[in-house]
Amino acid sequence: MNLHDELGRHGADAAAESARSLGSVDVRDALGARVRRGRRRRAAGGAGVVAAVALVAVGVWSVLPGVPMDAHPVATPSASTPPDPRSADGAGLVIDEETAISDDAALDVTALRCGDATGLVSGVTAHDERAVGLQATAQLGKRADDGTIVERPDSVWAGYEVLYFDTTLTWGADEDLTVTLVPLLLDQDDVVAVGEPVDARSPFSWDRIHMPLPGDCATGAAAAGDGEYIAALAVATDLPNGDPAARFVFSAGPVEYTGLDVTVGEPEPIDPANPPELGSSGYLAATAVTQLTGDLSCTGSLAAAEVPEPDYSGEASNPVPVPLPRWIETGRLYGYGDDALIGGYPIPLGTDAAALVDQYGKGPARLVLSSDAGDAWVFDVSWSERDDLPHDAPGWFVELNQVWDCGGAGIIEPGDYQARLVHSDVEPGQPGTAVLTPVTIVSGVPSIPELDEG
Amino acid sequence: MTDDDLLGELLGRASTRLAAYGYLLTGSQHAGEDLVQDAIVKVFVRKRRIPNAAAAEGYVRAAMRSLHVDRMRRETVWRRLAPGQVVRDEVPDQTERIATADAVGRALATLSPRQRTAVVLRYYDDLTVADVAHQMRLATGTVKRYLSDALDRLAVEVGADVFDAERIAVVETEGRS
């Protein structure tokens, strides 16, 4: 049997109706309309960049309202060919002796805030003639949780992928410049996310500046869901005496964000005196990294504790929830009271945990908690849906039963612990280790006060 | 030739092949149609110098591969987060229909999305293992494992010795890549 031919025959037979549909006038017209709509959106999203780069081609710049501009991209597009807005991403901007010097106030990149309508357009503003020779580049990239790198991406899955600008800055003078880099997301002109400013000194070969997610706003506010946003980077360079040298604005054009609704953001520390309510959305632990290593043996479980913690500031993907609590009561681990070692009592996860349980609970799983001192506690994990518990509302529950002959650290004491979940079938037949956000152990059963007191 | 003319010519001459390719990749008539249409929009939204419909078909097929692999990665997450919903919505219905059509269809439906994609790219698109790995953003060893597992599965469904020739080809390709 020739598999190529068989596949072709099978595909053609099975998709005969699809082929007729695709060949119809209605579908052709609908596709034409989608194409035209897409071009309009693309033009609108990148209009500022197109305008700026096109103006460079004829020697005129206008960047920021009221600020005269003069600059030259490293690769000047030809005047007869409309530049692709994405080509501005990664292209360097250099200030040479022909660059006009602006006397206007320099852009304060640290004052950018969500909700502002900036009017930012990519380009450079020179504020001092000593900035001649200054050259900067910024290239948008995307890193997936498996380490895959995509250059100049036009989409990002926020749950498992992160965006960043790789930047360089060089200057011909002997002195160093003070540099501040601020990543931004724009919805048309409006700022919908502002990243933490990154301070650096020139020259640097590259700095990786991670992009915020839509809605990440230290100041101001912006509602932001899945959709297209313009990834931008504002760069301020100041001379050693504090005078502004130049301001750069890079735009990577529109990037389609999806999966924002499943990310849980950077984990906040648990306040033991006021922990999130059991079963609430802030109650679940989260993971940003799952490695295809580990097994469910004692040795494998203890080795899982050594899987390193991700840096939630950027290199790791954005955390997604797992069906385990971020804080656990000793009374739920060991029964009603510290002395009654009768095994795990069901811990509520809420009513919406079914999908998470199905992801992590297809086979045996183990939770490994480890302390800074190097001690580890291993728990068998099992999930169930119940409506028969007198003190808890119906829903999904997890039971944690300590594996007493593994780890050998005795009863776990209240405190903060690193957490790893070893679970089956991360890939078919392949167990893996999920690096969880830290888990806090609290004493007693404060979620059921009358039992705790008893 | 205007873009509308080019689009019309593309659909006129290649809709059968594109629909089949979309179906083979996704395992679903509906998802396959969506994939074709999304790829066409992706290709045509961006101004390009596409000389003729044959070249456009090449662009669209490449975009289909890219979109499908992207979606597969995303849906892997969704299958973790919303298990069963993606698969159960489509596969049982398709499986039942395919099961009455031919053995290859039944066999394909038993493969995981990644195995299926690897098989289609390797044996229908005739890509090398290295190219399949590049397209799927996987290591070549991983692709070889998917192909080997998939052929094992296909052999069970279609017949034990049916795919011996293809299995040998995989080994030969490993040597080249």
XYZ file of C-alpha atoms in Angstrom:
631
model
C 0.000 0.000 0.000
C 1.341 3.435 -0.935
C 0.597 5.631 1.997
C 0.960 8.875 0.072
C -1.663 7.797 -2.480
C -3.949 6.360 0.163
C -3.797 9.560 2.176
C -4.511 11.640 -0.906
C -7.481 9.463 -1.883
C -8.830 9.424 1.620
C -8.455 13.178 2.028
C -10.080 13.935 -1.308
C -13.002 11.596 -0.617
C -13.581 12.834 2.886
C -13.252 16.494 1.934
C -15.186 16.421 -1.339
C -17.967 18.461 0.180
C -15.447 20.912 1.624
C -13.859 21.322 -1.800
C -17.212 22.145 -3.355
C -17.895 24.625 -0.594
C -14.490 26.275 -0.940
C -14.959 26.601 -4.674
C -18.298 28.340 -4.362
C -18.837 31.984 -5.191
C -20.153 32.665 -1.703
C -17.000 31.425 -0.035
C -14.813 33.276 -2.501
C -16.668 36.518 -1.815
C -16.529 35.942 1.920
C -12.801 35.285 1.754
C -12.291 38.401 -0.328
C -14.143 40.405 2.308
C -12.052 38.895 5.095
C -8.881 39.731 3.205
C -9.938 43.334 2.700
C -10.970 43.620 6.341
C -7.671 42.145 7.427
C -5.764 44.594 5.296
C -7.671 47.501 6.793
C -6.939 46.263 10.327
C -3.337 45.696 9.452
C -3.048 49.138 7.934
C -4.701 50.720 10.968
C -2.506 48.816 13.414
C 0.678 49.658 11.658
C -0.325 52.992 10.233
C 1.879 54.964 12.550
C 4.878 52.863 11.732
C 4.174 52.944 8.020
C 3.846 56.696 8.127
C 7.012 57.180 10.113
C 9.150 54.903 8.011
C 7.693 56.272 4.787
C 8.499 59.767 5.924
C 12.051 58.731 6.617
C 12.289 57.720 2.999
C 11.615 61.260 1.895
C 13.658 62.860 4.643
C 10.878 64.148 6.873
C 10.075 62.896 10.345
C 7.313 63.584 12.766
C 7.440 61.627 15.979
C 5.432 62.511 19.029
C 3.016 65.407 18.828
C 4.831 68.676 18.518
C 8.291 67.144 18.492
C 10.275 67.681 15.306
C 12.194 64.609 14.282
C 15.065 63.728 12.086
C 16.575 60.273 11.992
C 17.727 57.585 9.669
C 16.919 53.951 9.992
C 19.862 51.681 9.376
C 18.092 50.135 6.420
C 16.265 52.917 4.653
C 13.424 51.585 2.551
C 13.125 52.736 -1.007
C 10.723 55.597 -1.536
C 8.866 53.771 -4.252
C 8.033 50.714 -2.177
C 5.634 51.115 0.740
C 7.505 49.595 3.681
C 6.100 46.669 5.530
C 5.368 47.905 9.043
C 6.996 44.803 10.475
C 10.247 45.661 8.774
C 10.656 48.502 11.242
C 10.923 45.911 13.990
C 14.534 44.922 14.366
C 15.782 47.655 12.057
C 18.322 49.802 13.814
C 17.958 53.547 14.226
C 21.099 55.668 14.105
C 21.750 59.345 14.708
C 24.294 60.859 12.331
C 25.629 64.347 11.662
C 22.684 65.238 9.454
C 20.139 64.448 12.153
C 18.258 67.528 13.348
C 18.488 68.283 17.052
C 15.207 68.898 18.836
C 14.967 71.657 21.439
C 11.666 70.367 22.737
C 11.281 68.600 26.037
C 12.379 65.009 25.892
C 9.807 62.253 26.296
C 9.678 60.961 29.863
C 9.421 57.237 29.201
C 8.807 56.483 32.872
C 5.686 58.668 32.828
C 3.880 56.502 30.295
C 0.800 54.984 31.901
C -2.142 52.855 30.933
C -5.066 54.717 29.502
C -2.894 57.429 27.952
C -3.386 58.177 24.288
C 0.258 58.569 23.409
C 0.444 59.256 19.717
C 3.727 57.350 19.802
C 5.221 56.510 16.447
C 8.379 54.548 15.901
C 11.502 56.567 15.270
C 14.139 58.553 17.114
C 14.360 62.079 18.492
C 17.834 63.527 18.991
C 18.086 66.064 21.816
C 21.829 66.723 21.916
C 24.475 66.860 19.226
C 26.681 64.649 21.376
C 24.233 61.868 20.572
C 25.658 61.600 17.071
C 26.754 58.039 16.476
C 24.134 56.619 18.794
C 22.556 53.508 17.310
C 19.846 51.243 18.714
C 18.067 48.101 17.572
C 15.070 46.211 18.942
C 13.884 42.844 17.673
C 10.659 41.241 18.872
C 10.861 37.551 19.732
C 8.695 34.884 21.319
C 9.713 32.014 23.544
C 7.467 29.019 24.143
C 7.557 26.902 27.259
C 9.538 24.217 25.445
C 12.228 26.731 24.563
C 11.140 27.256 20.973
C 12.078 30.727 19.760
C 10.083 32.565 17.094
C 11.502 35.755 15.624
C 9.149 38.578 14.753
C 6.007 36.758 15.899
C 2.580 38.089 15.027
C 0.737 36.095 17.668
C 1.282 34.914 21.211
C -0.480 32.349 23.380
C -0.241 34.078 26.719
C -0.545 30.922 28.774
C 2.617 29.277 27.538
C 4.523 31.830 25.491
C 6.290 35.069 26.350
C 7.201 38.030 24.187
C 10.338 40.088 24.478
C 12.434 42.657 22.674
C 16.097 41.886 22.167
C 17.804 45.258 22.124
C 21.248 46.657 21.443
C 22.669 50.120 21.920
C 26.038 51.462 20.804
C 27.596 54.904 20.972
C 30.878 56.059 19.543
C 31.911 58.212 22.509
C 34.062 56.993 25.374
C 31.524 57.799 28.051
C 28.562 55.634 28.983
C 24.981 56.704 28.522
C 22.244 56.094 31.047
C 19.528 54.057 29.332
C 15.948 53.367 30.371
C 13.856 50.885 28.394
C 10.088 50.634 28.820
C 8.051 47.961 27.002
C 4.511 48.933 26.050
C 1.417 47.485 24.492
C -0.852 49.786 22.549
C -4.405 49.421 21.357
C -4.276 51.827 18.463
C -2.884 54.896 20.281
C -3.969 53.921 23.768
C -1.525 52.343 26.185
C -2.955 49.094 27.561
C 0.140 47.751 29.309
C 3.367 49.210 30.643
C 6.257 47.030 31.711
C 8.641 47.757 34.528
C 11.310 50.255 33.328
C 14.689 48.588 32.854
C 17.769 50.664 33.594
C 21.016 49.988 31.771
C 24.180 51.676 30.632
C 25.510 51.847 27.123
C 27.043 50.178 25.337
C 25.350 46.826 25.652
C 25.348 44.090 23.082
C 21.834 43.058 23.975
C 19.323 43.301 26.724
C 16.195 41.165 26.718
C 13.184 43.242 27.678
C 10.096 41.168 28.438
C 6.727 42.441 27.367
C 3.899 42.955 29.843
C 0.540 41.319 29.230
C -2.412 43.433 28.149
C -3.852 45.005 31.283
C -0.568 44.936 33.219
C -0.543 48.475 34.555
C 1.508 49.717 37.478
C -0.292 53.027 37.109
C -3.504 53.794 35.320
C -5.829 51.073 34.144
C -6.788 49.354 30.929
C -9.298 46.651 30.222
C -7.675 44.154 27.930
C -8.774 40.763 26.678
C -7.697 38.580 23.797
C -7.087 40.601 20.671
C -4.516 42.490 18.643
C -2.126 44.892 20.311
C 0.912 46.756 19.078
C 4.116 45.757 20.816
C 6.360 48.784 21.332
C 9.490 49.752 23.190
C 10.350 53.264 24.369
C 14.026 53.913 25.050
C 15.436 56.978 26.795
C 19.163 57.696 26.597
C 20.710 60.373 28.783
C 24.203 61.820 28.778
C 26.512 61.393 31.775
C 25.583 64.878 32.978
C 21.890 63.954 32.948
C 20.948 65.830 29.785
C 18.718 63.909 27.378
C 20.642 62.476 24.438
C 17.879 60.859 22.401
C 14.594 59.046 22.615
C 13.800 55.939 20.562
C 10.431 54.341 19.944
C 10.304 50.908 18.335
C 7.132 49.231 17.159
C 6.813 45.577 16.184
C 3.375 46.076 14.695
C 0.231 44.195 15.712
C 0.513 41.009 17.742
C -2.524 38.817 18.341
C -2.847 37.840 22.001
C -4.861 34.766 22.956
C -5.178 32.732 26.122
C -5.236 35.746 28.421
C -8.228 34.340 30.264
C -6.362 31.252 31.467
C -3.310 32.973 32.847
C -3.245 33.767 36.507
C -0.373 36.207 36.526
C 2.563 36.380 38.847
C 1.704 34.668 42.130
C 1.152 36.904 45.117
C 2.510 35.731 48.479
C -0.005 34.087 50.767
C -0.942 35.977 53.901
C -1.352 33.153 56.448
C -3.634 35.361 58.553
C -5.937 36.012 55.638
C -5.469 33.339 52.986
C -7.671 33.123 49.895
C -10.981 31.414 50.538
C -11.030 27.692 49.827
C -12.300 26.966 46.363
C -11.925 30.582 45.239
C -10.002 31.522 42.110
C -6.985 32.796 44.047
C -6.871 29.575 46.011
C -5.364 27.327 43.371
C -1.666 26.819 42.856
C -0.283 27.463 39.399
C 2.466 26.298 37.137
C 4.404 27.955 34.374
C 6.844 25.148 33.642
C 6.370 21.427 33.116
C 9.399 19.303 32.369
C 9.279 15.879 30.794
C 11.357 14.426 33.572
C 10.633 12.522 36.750
C 8.761 9.423 37.716
C 6.462 8.323 40.473
C 8.975 6.248 42.396
C 10.297 7.580 45.686
C 13.630 8.402 44.109
C 11.969 10.111 41.183
C 9.627 12.040 43.439
C 12.442 13.317 45.620
C 14.426 14.245 42.514
C 11.483 16.339 41.363
C 12.131 18.666 44.277
C 15.356 19.654 42.541
C 13.634 20.912 39.368
C 14.441 24.618 39.496
C 11.955 27.358 40.215
C 11.187 29.550 37.191
C 11.789 33.251 37.173
C 8.252 34.567 36.940
C 9.517 37.957 35.803
C 9.781 36.880 32.211
C 11.809 33.878 31.119
C 9.135 31.474 32.228
C 5.753 31.405 30.570
C 2.783 32.867 32.343
C 1.391 30.629 35.076
C -1.766 28.607 34.567
C -3.767 27.037 37.407
C -3.449 23.462 38.634
C -6.000 21.539 40.742
C -4.113 21.878 44.015
C -4.428 24.478 46.752
C -1.883 27.210 47.375
C -2.370 26.818 51.092
C -3.090 23.609 52.911
C -4.290 23.036 56.433
C -2.509 20.407 58.499
C -5.931 19.210 59.576
C -6.760 18.358 55.972
C -3.441 16.614 55.487
C -3.533 14.515 58.625
C -7.164 14.340 59.707
C -9.023 16.244 62.405
C -6.116 17.334 64.518
C -2.411 17.105 64.392
C -2.243 13.911 66.361
C -4.757 11.915 64.338
C -2.720 10.622 61.463
C -5.593 9.149 59.571
C -4.641 10.329 56.103
C -5.809 13.002 53.799
C -9.159 14.663 54.225
C -10.742 16.067 51.040
C -9.665 19.611 50.244
C -12.192 21.599 48.202
C -11.141 22.943 44.819
C -14.425 24.505 43.785
C -16.913 23.461 41.182
C -14.910 24.508 38.132
C -11.917 22.267 38.651
C -13.136 19.396 36.468
C -11.071 20.421 33.463
C -7.963 20.863 35.564
C -8.479 17.507 37.264
C -8.855 15.830 33.910
C -5.590 17.342 32.808
C -3.561 16.308 35.817
C -5.527 13.413 37.233
C -5.590 10.841 34.442
C -3.078 8.693 36.279
C -1.207 8.544 39.549
C 0.249 11.803 40.765
C 2.452 12.904 43.612
C 2.915 16.270 45.283
C 6.413 16.944 46.572
C 6.860 19.757 49.081
C 10.377 20.750 50.022
C 11.851 23.199 52.490
C 14.798 25.530 52.107
C 16.677 23.213 54.456
C 16.433 20.427 51.894
C 13.771 18.288 53.606
C 11.059 16.864 51.379
C 7.569 15.501 51.993
C 5.880 13.339 49.392
C 2.108 12.966 49.089
C 0.016 10.710 46.894
C -2.597 12.848 45.171
C -6.101 11.779 44.258
C -9.014 13.834 43.030
C -12.743 13.179 43.317
C -16.072 14.907 42.832
C -18.178 14.707 45.973
C -21.392 15.996 47.437
C -21.422 14.062 50.693
C -19.129 16.087 52.891
C -20.928 17.754 55.767
C -18.755 20.844 55.988
C -17.970 21.494 52.339
C -20.105 22.444 49.379
C -20.357 19.877 46.567
C -17.579 20.084 44.009
C -14.159 18.734 43.219
C -11.780 17.728 45.983
C -8.199 16.611 46.259
C -6.862 14.235 48.891
C -3.212 14.273 49.867
C -1.861 11.192 51.635
C 1.688 11.376 52.863
C 4.005 8.633 51.659
C 5.588 7.860 54.998
C 8.427 5.720 53.723
C 9.613 8.348 51.261
C 11.362 11.473 52.412
C 11.252 10.439 56.021
C 10.804 13.936 57.340
C 7.821 13.206 59.605
C 4.835 15.521 59.775
C 5.161 18.697 57.764
C 5.169 21.840 59.862
C 3.413 25.122 59.044
C 5.447 27.292 56.682
C 6.192 27.973 53.049
C 7.386 25.165 50.796
C 8.535 24.710 47.235
C 6.054 22.498 45.396
C 6.403 20.085 42.494
C 3.659 17.919 41.014
C 4.785 14.702 39.368
C 1.966 13.437 37.196
C 1.355 10.879 34.492
C 0.859 11.327 30.786
C 2.194 14.832 30.330
C 2.894 13.447 26.906
C 1.349 10.083 26.036
C 3.011 7.584 28.318
C 5.477 10.159 29.552
C 5.307 11.483 33.123
C 6.470 14.969 33.860
C 7.110 17.381 36.674
C 5.180 20.615 36.971
C 6.930 23.356 38.902
C 4.201 24.885 41.038
C 3.932 28.184 42.786
C 4.940 27.810 46.457
C 2.524 26.159 48.862
C 1.871 27.450 52.380
C 1.043 25.024 55.171
C -1.070 26.441 57.985
C -1.873 24.804 61.282
C -5.237 23.235 62.062
C -8.371 23.555 59.981
C -9.143 27.277 59.906
C -11.448 26.752 56.945
C -13.766 24.912 59.365
C -13.289 26.913 62.574
C -15.507 24.796 64.798
C -13.525 21.678 63.926
C -10.241 23.464 64.408
C -11.296 24.601 67.848
C -12.551 21.146 68.725
C -4.016 39.764 -12.324
C -5.820 41.301 -9.329
C -5.838 39.628 -5.958
C -9.518 38.779 -6.393
C -8.756 37.105 -9.713
C -5.870 35.234 -8.169
C -8.030 34.136 -5.260
C -10.710 32.913 -7.646
C -8.205 30.989 -9.735
C -6.638 29.484 -6.638
C -9.976 28.252 -5.348
C -10.962 27.010 -8.791
C -7.911 24.866 -9.339
C -6.788 23.913 -5.846
C -9.809 23.767 -3.567
C -9.933 19.953 -3.714
C -6.277 19.569 -2.825
C -6.410 22.225 -0.139
C -9.574 20.783 1.380
C -8.018 17.318 1.411
C -4.858 18.662 2.992
C -6.876 20.514 5.627
C -8.889 17.417 6.368
C -5.842 15.198 6.642
C -4.142 17.591 9.020
C -7.114 18.224 11.275
C -9.144 15.043 10.946
C -12.277 17.108 10.581
C -14.051 18.402 7.510
C -15.195 21.504 9.322
C -11.849 22.247 10.940
C -10.114 21.532 7.653
C -12.266 24.105 5.836
C -11.560 26.653 8.544
C -7.876 25.944 8.255
C -7.903 26.478 4.492
C -9.832 29.724 4.780
C -7.693 31.088 7.585
C -4.551 30.276 5.634
C -5.879 31.985 2.524
C -6.716 35.110 4.517
C -3.296 35.047 6.170
C -1.557 34.821 2.811
C -3.639 37.401 0.992
C -3.913 39.972 3.786
C -0.233 40.633 3.448
C 0.682 42.266 0.175
C 2.914 39.881 -1.701
C 4.055 39.410 -5.219
C 2.429 36.087 -5.972
C 2.915 35.338 -9.672
C 0.184 32.765 -10.208
C -2.266 30.401 -8.580
C 0.277 27.596 -8.331
C 2.551 29.803 -6.265
C -0.414 30.941 -4.200
C -1.257 27.313 -3.483
C 2.259 26.812 -2.198
C 1.933 29.836 0.064
C -1.425 28.637 1.351
C -0.176 25.113 2.051
C 2.778 26.515 3.967
C 0.443 28.787 5.923
C -1.843 25.821 6.648
C 1.066 23.886 8.101
C 2.127 26.823 10.213
C -1.378 27.603 11.456
C -2.122 23.964 12.180
C 1.056 23.437 14.193
C 0.396 26.662 16.109
C -3.157 25.598 16.848
C -2.095 22.136 17.830
C 0.248 23.601 20.405
C -2.507 25.824 21.702
C -5.074 23.069 21.688
C -2.664 20.890 23.610
C -3.017 23.442 26.345
C -6.754 23.589 25.894
C -7.021 19.831 25.957
C -5.230 19.992 29.267
C -7.450 22.756 30.551
C -10.704 21.721 28.934
C -10.116 18.053 28.377
C -12.372 16.103 26.160
C -14.124 19.088 24.758
C -11.962 19.528 21.707
C -11.546 15.878 20.986
C -15.000 14.695 21.885
C -16.683 17.355 19.821
C -15.046 16.180 16.656
C -13.458 12.789 16.700
C -16.355 10.476 17.544
C -18.508 11.950 14.819
C -15.659 11.872 12.320
C -14.565 8.452 13.416
C -17.991 7.009 12.914
C -18.268 8.506 9.461
C -14.731 7.585 8.476
C -15.137 4.097 9.835
C -17.662 3.358 7.147
C -15.476 4.868 4.447
C -12.144 3.114 4.554
C -9.558 1.562 6.790
C -7.025 4.339 6.401
C -9.527 6.818 7.691
C -10.233 4.640 10.713
C -6.563 4.232 11.321
C -5.843 7.938 11.074
C -8.543 8.685 13.601
C -6.748 6.581 16.183
C -3.634 8.735 16.035
C -2.936 11.598 18.360
C -2.947 15.057 16.737
C 0.827 15.200 16.704
C 1.181 11.691 15.306
C -1.382 12.472 12.660
C 0.331 15.699 11.705
C 3.703 13.988 11.506
C 2.281 11.261 9.265
C 0.588 13.727 6.932
C 3.645 15.966 6.637
C 5.970 13.002 6.118
C 3.895 10.800 3.840
C 1.403 13.135 2.175
C 3.541 16.259 1.964
C 6.629 14.096 1.388
C 8.736 16.218 3.698
C 11.918 14.770 5.120
C 11.965 13.908 8.777
C 14.183 16.923 9.375
C 11.697 19.180 7.601
C 8.801 17.692 9.508
C 10.683 18.357 12.734
C 11.336 21.931 11.642
C 7.715 22.528 10.702
C 6.419 21.015 13.949
C 9.170 22.688 15.978
C 10.192 19.381 17.449
C 13.425 17.453 17.631
C 13.953 14.962 14.814
C 14.090 12.169 17.360
C 10.669 13.128 18.620
C 9.273 13.119 15.101
C 10.799 9.706 14.465
C 9.129 8.433 17.600
C 5.783 9.876 16.534
C 6.148 8.310 13.095
C 7.189 4.969 14.478
C 4.347 4.901 16.981
C 1.907 6.046 14.318
C 2.977 3.334 11.896
C 2.619 0.772 14.638
C -0.885 2.011 15.242
C -1.728 2.154 11.553
C -0.402 -1.359 11.069
C -2.725 -2.627 13.786
C -5.715 -0.933 12.211
C -5.006 -1.561 8.543
C -2.896 -4.686 8.560
C 0.310 -5.809 10.145
C 2.555 -5.694 7.084
C 0.917 -2.979 5.095
C 3.321 -0.219 5.990
C 6.598 -2.070 5.960
C 7.825 -0.083 3.005
C 7.131 3.215 4.731
C 8.807 2.027 7.907
C 11.973 1.246 5.954
C 11.783 4.687 4.411
C 11.757 6.239 7.840
C 14.946 4.442 8.727
C 16.540 5.598 5.499
C 15.474 9.153 6.155
C 16.950 8.978 9.631
C 20.248 8.222 8.056
C 20.039 11.251 5.821
C 18.855 13.628 8.463
